[in-house]
Tab-separated table of C-alpha atoms and ligand atoms in Angstrom:
chain	number	residue	atom	x	y	z
A	1	UNK	CA	-0.311	-0.217	-0.122
A	2	UNK	CA	1.381	3.215	-0.865
A	3	UNK	CA	2.089	5.969	2.477
A	4	UNK	CA	-0.700	7.952	0.716
A	5	UNK	CA	-2.899	5.107	1.081
A	6	UNK	CA	-1.854	4.401	5.071
A	7	UNK	CA	-4.887	5.676	7.328
A	8	UNK	CA	-3.336	7.333	10.303
A	9	UNK	CA	-2.206	6.082	13.653
A	10	UNK	CA	-4.536	7.470	15.498
A	11	UNK	CA	-6.651	5.686	14.285
A	12	UNK	CA	-5.767	2.121	13.568
A	13	UNK	CA	-4.645	1.407	17.298
A	14	UNK	CA	-8.857	1.815	18.150
A	15	UNK	CA	-10.907	-1.129	18.375
A	16	UNK	CA	-13.614	-0.915	16.466
A	17	UNK	CA	-17.061	-1.435	19.178
A	18	UNK	CA	-17.134	-5.595	19.828
A	19	UNK	CA	-20.821	-4.735	20.758
A	20	UNK	CA	-21.944	-2.669	17.899
A	21	UNK	CA	-20.066	-5.192	16.277
A	22	UNK	CA	-21.847	-8.171	17.657
A	23	UNK	CA	-25.171	-6.488	16.981
A	24	UNK	CA	-24.306	-6.221	13.651
A	25	UNK	CA	-23.566	-9.289	12.645
A	26	UNK	CA	-27.008	-10.832	14.543
A	27	UNK	CA	-29.171	-8.029	12.523
A	28	UNK	CA	-27.527	-9.748	9.696
A	29	UNK	CA	-28.378	-13.323	10.286
A	30	UNK	CA	-31.899	-12.303	11.449
A	31	UNK	CA	-32.251	-10.875	7.642
A	32	UNK	CA	-31.428	-13.252	6.189
A	33	UNK	CA	-33.878	-15.722	7.645
A	34	UNK	CA	-32.154	-16.944	11.059
A	35	UNK	CA	-34.578	-16.918	13.784
A	36	UNK	CA	-31.644	-15.170	16.132
A	37	UNK	CA	-32.061	-14.112	19.725
A	38	UNK	CA	-30.109	-10.815	20.568
A	39	UNK	CA	-28.772	-10.290	23.853
A	40	UNK	CA	-25.990	-7.719	22.678
A	41	UNK	CA	-27.440	-5.022	22.207
A	42	UNK	CA	-27.392	-2.260	24.927
A	43	UNK	CA	-30.595	-0.721	24.583
A	44	UNK	CA	-34.489	-0.813	26.125
A	45	UNK	CA	-36.874	-3.205	23.889
A	46	UNK	CA	-39.611	-0.449	25.479
A	47	UNK	CA	-40.663	1.996	22.811
A	48	UNK	CA	-40.442	6.277	24.216
A	49	UNK	CA	-43.308	7.290	25.516
A	50	UNK	CA	-45.174	8.265	24.391
A	51	UNK	CA	-46.129	12.014	25.244
A	52	UNK	CA	-42.296	12.513	24.194
A	53	UNK	CA	-42.440	11.126	20.984
A	54	UNK	CA	-45.760	13.629	20.647
A	55	UNK	CA	-43.625	16.891	22.032
A	56	UNK	CA	-40.951	15.357	19.432
A	57	UNK	CA	-43.679	15.615	16.409
A	58	UNK	CA	-44.815	18.629	17.582
A	59	UNK	CA	-41.606	20.380	17.619
A	60	UNK	CA	-41.023	18.817	13.899
A	61	UNK	CA	-43.651	21.198	12.522
A	62	UNK	CA	-42.303	24.113	14.215
A	63	UNK	CA	-40.378	25.307	12.218
A	64	UNK	CA	-38.572	27.381	15.254
A	65	UNK	CA	-36.925	23.845	15.523
A	66	UNK	CA	-35.810	23.778	12.015
A	67	UNK	CA	-32.795	26.222	13.191
A	68	UNK	CA	-29.345	25.506	14.716
A	69	UNK	CA	-29.823	25.514	18.018
A	70	UNK	CA	-26.591	26.671	20.449
A	71	UNK	CA	-23.964	24.533	20.640
A	72	UNK	CA	-24.360	23.676	24.243
A	73	UNK	CA	-27.520	22.746	23.541
A	74	UNK	CA	-31.178	24.359	24.144
A	75	UNK	CA	-31.064	26.989	27.417
A	76	UNK	CA	-34.242	25.541	28.769
A	77	UNK	CA	-32.664	21.861	28.533
A	78	UNK	CA	-29.911	23.045	29.792
A	79	UNK	CA	-31.857	24.928	32.629
A	80	UNK	CA	-34.153	21.646	33.170
A	81	UNK	CA	-30.790	19.428	32.786
A	82	UNK	CA	-29.134	21.417	36.252
A	83	UNK	CA	-32.847	21.251	38.053
A	84	UNK	CA	-32.285	16.850	36.574
A	85	UNK	CA	-29.585	16.947	38.979
A	86	UNK	CA	-30.001	18.968	41.668
A	87	UNK	CA	-33.709	15.997	42.228
A	88	UNK	CA	-31.447	13.050	41.518
A	89	UNK	CA	-28.302	13.523	43.026
A	90	UNK	CA	-28.638	16.250	44.600
A	91	UNK	CA	-25.928	18.819	42.993
A	92	UNK	CA	-26.329	21.957	42.658
A	93	UNK	CA	-25.138	22.724	38.804
A	94	UNK	CA	-25.666	25.820	37.369
A	95	UNK	CA	-27.112	25.760	33.564
A	96	UNK	CA	-23.674	27.180	31.633
A	97	UNK	CA	-22.054	23.678	33.308
A	98	UNK	CA	-24.342	21.462	31.328
A	99	UNK	CA	-23.179	20.736	27.995
A	100	UNK	CA	-26.180	18.461	25.525
A	101	UNK	CA	-23.691	15.870	23.377
A	102	UNK	CA	-25.350	14.118	20.737
A	103	UNK	CA	-25.592	10.447	22.927
A	104	UNK	CA	-23.275	10.048	25.964
A	105	UNK	CA	-21.079	9.096	23.498
A	106	UNK	CA	-20.385	12.199	22.759
A	107	UNK	CA	-19.952	13.342	25.828
A	108	UNK	CA	-17.021	10.528	27.118
A	109	UNK	CA	-15.105	11.310	23.827
A	110	UNK	CA	-14.977	15.202	24.626
A	111	UNK	CA	-13.640	14.978	28.454
A	112	UNK	CA	-11.058	13.002	27.320
A	113	UNK	CA	-9.962	15.463	24.084
A	114	UNK	CA	-10.376	18.048	27.413
A	115	UNK	CA	-8.313	16.565	30.206
A	116	UNK	CA	-5.547	14.685	28.297
A	117	UNK	CA	-2.090	15.078	26.422
A	118	UNK	CA	0.292	12.291	25.410
A	119	UNK	CA	0.478	10.212	28.112
A	120	UNK	CA	-1.641	11.050	30.401
A	121	UNK	CA	-2.756	7.660	31.861
A	122	UNK	CA	-6.821	7.330	33.071
A	123	UNK	CA	-7.523	4.763	35.751
A	124	UNK	CA	-10.441	2.684	34.303
A	125	UNK	CA	-11.935	-0.038	36.072
A	126	UNK	CA	-12.138	-3.156	34.032
A	127	UNK	CA	-14.990	-4.311	33.363
A	128	UNK	CA	-15.842	-1.532	31.787
A	129	UNK	CA	-17.737	0.148	29.086
A	130	UNK	CA	-16.216	-0.877	26.183
A	131	UNK	CA	-15.423	2.608	25.191
A	132	UNK	CA	-13.859	3.736	27.230
A	133	UNK	CA	-9.761	3.025	26.562
A	134	UNK	CA	-10.347	3.594	23.200
A	135	UNK	CA	-11.136	7.232	23.977
A	136	UNK	CA	-9.361	7.664	25.952
A	137	UNK	CA	-6.415	6.596	23.089
A	138	UNK	CA	-7.740	8.884	20.626
A	139	UNK	CA	-6.682	11.383	23.502
A	140	UNK	CA	-2.803	10.108	22.754
A	141	UNK	CA	-3.791	8.404	26.895
A	142	UNK	CA	-2.876	5.822	27.948
A	143	UNK	CA	-6.139	3.930	29.435
A	144	UNK	CA	-4.730	1.579	33.288
A	145	UNK	CA	-7.194	-1.149	33.666
A	146	UNK	CA	-7.691	-2.495	37.276
A	147	UNK	CA	-9.655	-5.980	37.799
A	148	UNK	CA	-12.032	-6.732	39.484
A	149	UNK	CA	-13.414	-10.394	38.866
A	150	UNK	CA	-17.216	-12.292	39.641
A	151	UNK	CA	-15.479	-13.465	43.111
A	152	UNK	CA	-14.820	-9.794	44.050
A	153	UNK	CA	-18.640	-8.753	42.568
A	154	UNK	CA	-16.663	-6.301	40.375
A	155	UNK	CA	-15.957	-4.255	42.000
A	156	UNK	CA	-12.595	-2.630	43.259
A	157	UNK	CA	-11.024	-1.631	46.516
A	158	UNK	CA	-9.250	1.748	47.186
A	159	UNK	CA	-6.074	-0.427	47.749
A	160	UNK	CA	-6.363	-1.773	43.621
A	161	UNK	CA	-6.673	1.697	42.212
A	162	UNK	CA	-3.704	2.821	44.161
A	163	UNK	CA	-1.783	0.627	42.867
A	164	UNK	CA	-2.255	1.756	39.530
A	165	UNK	CA	-1.578	5.071	39.681
A	166	UNK	CA	1.366	6.725	38.624
A	167	UNK	CA	3.324	10.716	38.179
A	168	UNK	CA	1.301	10.393	34.812
A	169	UNK	CA	-2.647	8.777	36.445
A	170	UNK	CA	-4.612	12.208	35.192
A	171	UNK	CA	-8.218	11.005	35.794
A	172	UNK	CA	-10.289	7.653	36.625
A	173	UNK	CA	-14.050	6.554	35.395
A	174	UNK	CA	-16.642	5.496	37.355
A	175	UNK	CA	-19.653	3.743	36.610
A	176	UNK	CA	-22.328	3.016	38.406
A	177	UNK	CA	-24.494	0.755	38.107
A	178	UNK	CA	-21.995	-0.552	35.446
A	179	UNK	CA	-22.124	-2.015	31.956
A	180	UNK	CA	-21.106	-4.272	31.410
A	181	UNK	CA	-21.712	-6.428	34.448
A	182	UNK	CA	-24.585	-4.061	36.514
A	183	UNK	CA	-22.869	-3.821	40.134
A	184	UNK	CA	-23.663	-1.029	41.550
A	185	UNK	CA	-20.654	0.440	44.320
A	186	UNK	CA	-21.631	1.162	47.513
A	187	UNK	CA	-21.846	5.257	49.399
A	188	UNK	CA	-18.775	4.111	51.311
A	189	UNK	CA	-16.818	2.905	48.357
A	190	UNK	CA	-18.063	6.490	46.143
A	191	UNK	CA	-17.235	8.326	49.334
A	192	UNK	CA	-13.213	6.546	49.455
A	193	UNK	CA	-12.457	6.718	45.725
A	194	UNK	CA	-13.618	9.970	45.511
A	195	UNK	CA	-11.993	11.531	48.753
A	196	UNK	CA	-8.719	9.553	47.217
A	197	UNK	CA	-9.036	11.420	43.304
A	198	UNK	CA	-9.062	14.569	45.941
A	199	UNK	CA	-6.435	13.926	47.556
A	200	UNK	CA	-4.894	12.896	44.546
A	201	UNK	CA	-5.493	15.578	42.118
A	202	UNK	CA	-7.020	13.011	39.773
A	203	UNK	CA	-10.850	14.411	37.397
A	204	UNK	CA	-13.523	12.092	38.870
A	205	UNK	CA	-15.325	10.829	35.470
A	206	UNK	CA	-18.314	9.814	36.819
A	207	UNK	CA	-20.751	8.010	33.901
A	208	UNK	CA	-24.372	8.044	35.567
A	209	UNK	CA	-26.652	6.731	32.581
A	210	UNK	CA	-28.019	3.927	34.247
A	211	UNK	CA	-28.047	6.086	37.967
A	212	UNK	CA	-32.161	5.037	38.016
A	213	UNK	CA	-31.516	1.189	36.958
A	214	UNK	CA	-31.236	-0.208	40.347
A	215	UNK	CA	-33.069	-3.111	42.235
A	216	UNK	CA	-33.415	-4.999	45.246
A	217	UNK	CA	-33.905	-1.894	47.433
A	218	UNK	CA	-29.718	-0.500	46.172
A	219	UNK	CA	-29.669	2.814	45.043
A	220	UNK	CA	-27.026	4.671	43.087
A	221	UNK	CA	-24.653	7.187	45.268
A	222	UNK	CA	-22.937	9.985	43.786
A	223	UNK	CA	-19.849	10.701	44.329
A	224	UNK	CA	-20.922	14.726	43.657
A	225	UNK	CA	-23.745	14.929	46.560
A	226	UNK	CA	-21.480	12.806	48.739
A	227	UNK	CA	-18.499	15.063	48.187
A	228	UNK	CA	-18.617	18.487	47.763
A	229	UNK	CA	-15.378	19.513	47.913
A	230	UNK	CA	-14.646	17.540	44.617
A	231	UNK	CA	-16.516	19.463	41.836
A	232	UNK	CA	-14.222	20.963	40.383
A	233	UNK	CA	-12.185	18.274	39.504
A	234	UNK	CA	-15.764	15.625	38.457
A	235	UNK	CA	-17.627	16.014	35.215
A	236	UNK	CA	-20.690	13.797	35.683
A	237	UNK	CA	-22.262	12.100	31.987
A	238	UNK	CA	-24.741	11.307	31.320
A	239	UNK	CA	-27.886	10.962	28.524
A	240	UNK	CA	-31.831	9.984	27.698
A	241	UNK	CA	-30.767	7.193	26.409
A	242	UNK	CA	-30.990	4.074	28.915
A	243	UNK	CA	-33.803	6.288	30.865
A	244	UNK	CA	-36.931	6.507	29.036
A	245	UNK	CA	-36.029	4.032	26.019
A	246	UNK	CA	-34.493	7.021	24.113
A	247	UNK	CA	-31.369	5.428	22.222
A	248	UNK	CA	-32.173	6.684	19.024
A	249	UNK	CA	-33.098	10.048	19.553
A	250	UNK	CA	-29.394	10.268	20.486
A	251	UNK	CA	-28.760	13.009	23.329
A	252	UNK	CA	-26.658	12.848	26.147
A	253	UNK	CA	-24.831	15.097	28.504
A	254	UNK	CA	-22.448	16.194	30.830
A	255	UNK	CA	-21.889	18.068	34.132
A	256	UNK	CA	-18.603	19.987	34.652
A	257	UNK	CA	-16.765	22.817	36.361
A	258	UNK	CA	-17.435	25.457	33.852
A	259	UNK	CA	-13.821	25.943	32.048
A	260	UNK	CA	-14.704	22.579	30.651
A	261	UNK	CA	-18.072	22.662	29.932
A	262	UNK	CA	-16.611	25.759	27.887
A	263	UNK	CA	-14.237	24.358	26.082
A	264	UNK	CA	-16.354	21.310	25.275
A	265	UNK	CA	-18.943	24.139	23.713
A	266	UNK	CA	-15.573	24.556	21.847
A	267	UNK	CA	-14.435	21.307	21.155
A	268	UNK	CA	-18.094	20.379	19.626
A	269	UNK	CA	-18.211	23.153	18.195
A	270	UNK	CA	-15.995	22.432	15.383
A	271	UNK	CA	-17.531	18.535	15.544
A	272	UNK	CA	-20.948	18.393	15.523
A	273	UNK	CA	-22.571	21.421	16.600
A	274	UNK	CA	-25.820	21.047	18.096
A	275	UNK	CA	-27.419	18.086	19.074
A	276	UNK	CA	-30.634	17.215	16.472
A	277	UNK	CA	-33.063	20.854	17.989
A	278	UNK	CA	-36.248	18.258	17.567
A	279	UNK	CA	-34.569	15.615	19.347
A	280	UNK	CA	-33.595	18.160	22.352
A	281	UNK	CA	-36.579	18.867	22.145
A	282	UNK	CA	-37.967	15.539	22.996
A	283	UNK	CA	-35.508	15.454	25.805
A	284	UNK	CA	-36.420	18.810	27.298
A	285	UNK	CA	-39.315	16.674	27.274
A	286	UNK	CA	-38.373	13.349	29.185
A	287	UNK	CA	-35.649	15.405	31.403
A	288	UNK	CA	-38.098	17.780	32.763
A	289	UNK	CA	-41.090	15.393	33.213
A	290	UNK	CA	-41.687	12.374	35.923
A	291	UNK	CA	-39.773	9.142	36.468
A	292	UNK	CA	-43.305	6.814	36.235
A	293	UNK	CA	-42.313	5.627	32.730
A	294	UNK	CA	-38.479	4.848	33.814
A	295	UNK	CA	-39.633	2.828	37.012
A	296	UNK	CA	-42.933	0.629	34.834
A	297	UNK	CA	-39.501	-0.256	33.221
A	298	UNK	CA	-37.241	-0.684	36.364
A	299	UNK	CA	-39.844	-2.889	37.357
A	300	UNK	CA	-39.872	-5.568	33.573
A	301	UNK	CA	-35.932	-5.595	33.828
A	302	UNK	CA	-36.239	-6.474	37.076
A	303	UNK	CA	-38.342	-9.874	36.442
A	304	UNK	CA	-35.813	-10.448	33.348
A	305	UNK	CA	-32.982	-9.764	36.199
A	306	UNK	CA	-33.878	-12.797	38.269
A	307	UNK	CA	-34.679	-14.476	34.914
A	308	UNK	CA	-31.649	-14.606	33.589
A	309	UNK	CA	-29.470	-15.420	35.988
A	310	UNK	CA	-31.487	-18.526	37.474
A	311	UNK	CA	-31.128	-19.601	33.955
A	312	UNK	CA	-27.776	-18.678	33.481
A	313	UNK	CA	-26.733	-20.639	36.810
A	314	UNK	CA	-28.388	-23.271	36.192
A	315	UNK	CA	-26.584	-23.735	32.953
A	316	UNK	CA	-23.271	-26.157	34.342
A	317	UNK	CA	-20.408	-24.226	33.757
A	318	UNK	CA	-21.781	-20.818	33.567
A	319	UNK	CA	-21.525	-18.764	36.907
A	320	UNK	CA	-23.375	-15.481	37.014
A	321	UNK	CA	-23.490	-12.843	40.617
A	322	UNK	CA	-26.290	-11.289	40.706
A	323	UNK	CA	-26.191	-7.996	39.131
A	324	UNK	CA	-28.128	-4.923	41.069
A	325	UNK	CA	-28.209	-2.506	38.311
A	326	UNK	CA	-27.964	-1.513	34.526
A	327	UNK	CA	-30.222	-4.192	32.520
A	328	UNK	CA	-26.960	-6.946	31.693
A	329	UNK	CA	-25.820	-10.422	33.213
A	330	UNK	CA	-22.533	-10.525	33.203
A	331	UNK	CA	-21.394	-14.360	33.858
A	332	UNK	CA	-18.176	-16.437	33.806
A	333	UNK	CA	-17.739	-18.991	31.692
A	334	UNK	CA	-14.031	-20.009	31.676
A	335	UNK	CA	-15.413	-23.361	32.231
A	336	UNK	CA	-17.106	-24.050	29.297
A	337	UNK	CA	-13.447	-23.165	27.223
A	338	UNK	CA	-11.641	-25.857	25.643
A	339	UNK	CA	-13.895	-28.523	25.531
A	340	UNK	CA	-16.507	-30.303	23.575
A	341	UNK	CA	-19.434	-28.267	23.355
A	342	UNK	CA	-22.780	-27.969	21.274
A	343	UNK	CA	-24.337	-31.081	19.032
A	344	UNK	CA	-20.681	-30.938	16.715
A	345	UNK	CA	-19.107	-30.976	19.880
A	346	UNK	CA	-17.505	-27.632	18.604
A	347	UNK	CA	-14.332	-26.226	21.368
A	348	UNK	CA	-13.728	-22.739	22.352
A	349	UNK	CA	-10.519	-21.412	23.557
A	350	UNK	CA	-12.182	-17.943	23.995
A	351	UNK	CA	-14.970	-16.603	25.521
A	352	UNK	CA	-15.207	-14.375	21.635
A	353	UNK	CA	-15.098	-17.926	20.109
A	354	UNK	CA	-17.939	-18.964	22.353
A	355	UNK	CA	-19.739	-15.974	21.699
A	356	UNK	CA	-18.854	-16.873	18.141
A	357	UNK	CA	-20.219	-20.256	18.544
A	358	UNK	CA	-23.439	-19.453	20.592
A	359	UNK	CA	-24.394	-17.083	17.912
A	360	UNK	CA	-23.142	-19.736	14.439
A	361	UNK	CA	-24.838	-22.409	16.582
A	362	UNK	CA	-27.753	-22.011	19.197
A	363	UNK	CA	-28.598	-18.589	17.421
A	364	UNK	CA	-28.298	-16.753	20.521
A	365	UNK	CA	-26.172	-13.468	20.740
A	366	UNK	CA	-24.294	-12.164	23.414
A	367	UNK	CA	-21.129	-9.630	23.564
A	368	UNK	CA	-17.788	-11.626	24.906
A	369	UNK	CA	-16.092	-10.343	27.567
A	370	UNK	CA	-12.313	-9.424	25.456
A	371	UNK	CA	-14.629	-6.357	24.838
A	372	UNK	CA	-15.146	-5.309	28.560
A	373	UNK	CA	-10.936	-6.268	29.024
A	374	UNK	CA	-13.090	-9.107	30.903
A	375	UNK	CA	-11.590	-12.474	28.764
A	376	UNK	CA	-13.329	-14.869	30.278
A	377	UNK	CA	-17.377	-13.988	30.413
A	378	UNK	CA	-19.725	-13.265	28.460
A	379	UNK	CA	-22.291	-9.816	28.432
A	380	UNK	CA	-26.005	-10.524	28.018
A	381	UNK	CA	-28.388	-8.287	27.612
A	382	UNK	CA	-31.857	-8.377	29.646
A	383	UNK	CA	-33.420	-5.357	28.092
A	384	UNK	CA	-35.117	-7.928	25.305
A	385	UNK	CA	-38.782	-9.553	25.448
A	386	UNK	CA	-39.814	-12.080	28.353
A	387	UNK	CA	-40.713	-15.051	25.785
A	388	UNK	CA	-37.598	-14.399	23.877
A	389	UNK	CA	-35.432	-13.857	27.122
A	390	UNK	CA	-36.636	-17.710	27.743
A	391	UNK	CA	-36.525	-18.739	24.877
A	392	UNK	CA	-32.628	-17.914	24.226
A	393	UNK	CA	-31.797	-19.386	27.769
A	394	UNK	CA	-33.206	-22.553	26.715
A	395	UNK	CA	-31.275	-22.820	23.460
A	396	UNK	CA	-28.085	-22.125	25.756
A	397	UNK	CA	-28.944	-24.262	28.068
A	398	UNK	CA	-29.508	-27.029	25.507
A	399	UNK	CA	-26.683	-26.775	22.961
A	400	UNK	CA	-24.516	-27.062	25.996
A	401	UNK	CA	-25.517	-29.112	27.634
A	402	UNK	CA	-25.924	-31.437	23.940
B	501	LIG	C1	-22.151	2.602	30.415
B	501	LIG	C2	-22.184	3.860	29.383
B	501	LIG	N1	-21.893	4.675	29.467
B	501	LIG	C3	-22.413	5.829	27.997
B	501	LIG	C4	-23.002	5.164	27.726
B	501	LIG	C5	-23.631	6.145	25.843
B	501	LIG	O1	-25.444	6.485	25.845
B	501	LIG	P1	-25.796	6.582	24.525
B	501	LIG	O2	-24.387	7.771	23.109
B	501	LIG	O3	-26.323	6.333	23.346
B	501	LIG	O4	-26.268	7.904	25.184
B	501	LIG	C6	-23.547	3.743	27.422
B	501	LIG	C7	-24.099	3.217	26.081
B	501	LIG	O5	-24.430	1.981	25.430
B	501	LIG	C8	-23.349	3.206	28.041
B	501	LIG	O6	-23.409	1.915	28.164
């Protein structure tokens, strides 16, 4: 290949999103007529609540919404997000600390572009959401993974985090409730980690996108609420995707110190400008409204959570802690590796190979743990219909025990 044809080092060091890859392979198989059950996608199977859809439909007909908005978002949406932040996390912020982004994903990307210089390190508790290390690398930074397995409930200790700290450490990512494990950090740990970040002058990036999806009476602990003194070095990431079943509308945000918010707006001004005006109107309706619908969704997820955890643990060789948040189960499957499985006696040497076999032979799509810094695990999203969940688990059980 001629040198002008090679792509940049920057893009070549980035791995593609494995979660989207599994989802698109499953969708392609479905389109080809194969009856695939998808546990891959991280999106609720519910429609967006009707009042939000109606608001957006009306917004489409209003020519005022056919125009750009300020890059950082509609002023009334930024106000509503500030009010929501106070309502849910007792954390008082001004609207000028809020930047509305194209999904939470863009907020994650922008944060690291703003904070990192070449070689800066970011501590990422693993298993982690698949995009974190990639966006850190895109910003020239080095992701430093700190792994905690299922025997630890996927929750690290401060000692583990501190062992990964170096003079180059600039930030730590918190994501509780967690994608992919569903683990929820308790108040004491959130406080302890916040205190440790404060003492060591680290930025805390708190991704709270699953905040309203917790079970068994467990509640999300907010580091900004527990440690007000941390707020000058805290960036909260959030969005409407998971709480209001609005993944396709692409509205997220960051809440940050004013200079960071201004920098994000400057960057976004050259990338995408504002989020779709109509989507912002829909998000305004969602964020300013009550949390009734998410309450109903949470109840449905809770039933599925119990169903999937029971079904997974009933499969010989699979061990799955009960998740307390989000809508993912994250079983350990190491005991299924390197042995004959399924009617053809197929052998998987890794969880990535196991996920490929499950898709090809049992027609169920799960995401391999490799995508989350956790080989030996699989991620199952249980945001799918009850009947599909039951059928998918039946297929896996039958395939493994064939
Ligand atoms: C932990 C976490 N953060 C952020 C996002 C981004 O969501 P979106 O860009 O759809 O708002 C996701 C989506 O899967 C996620 O799981």
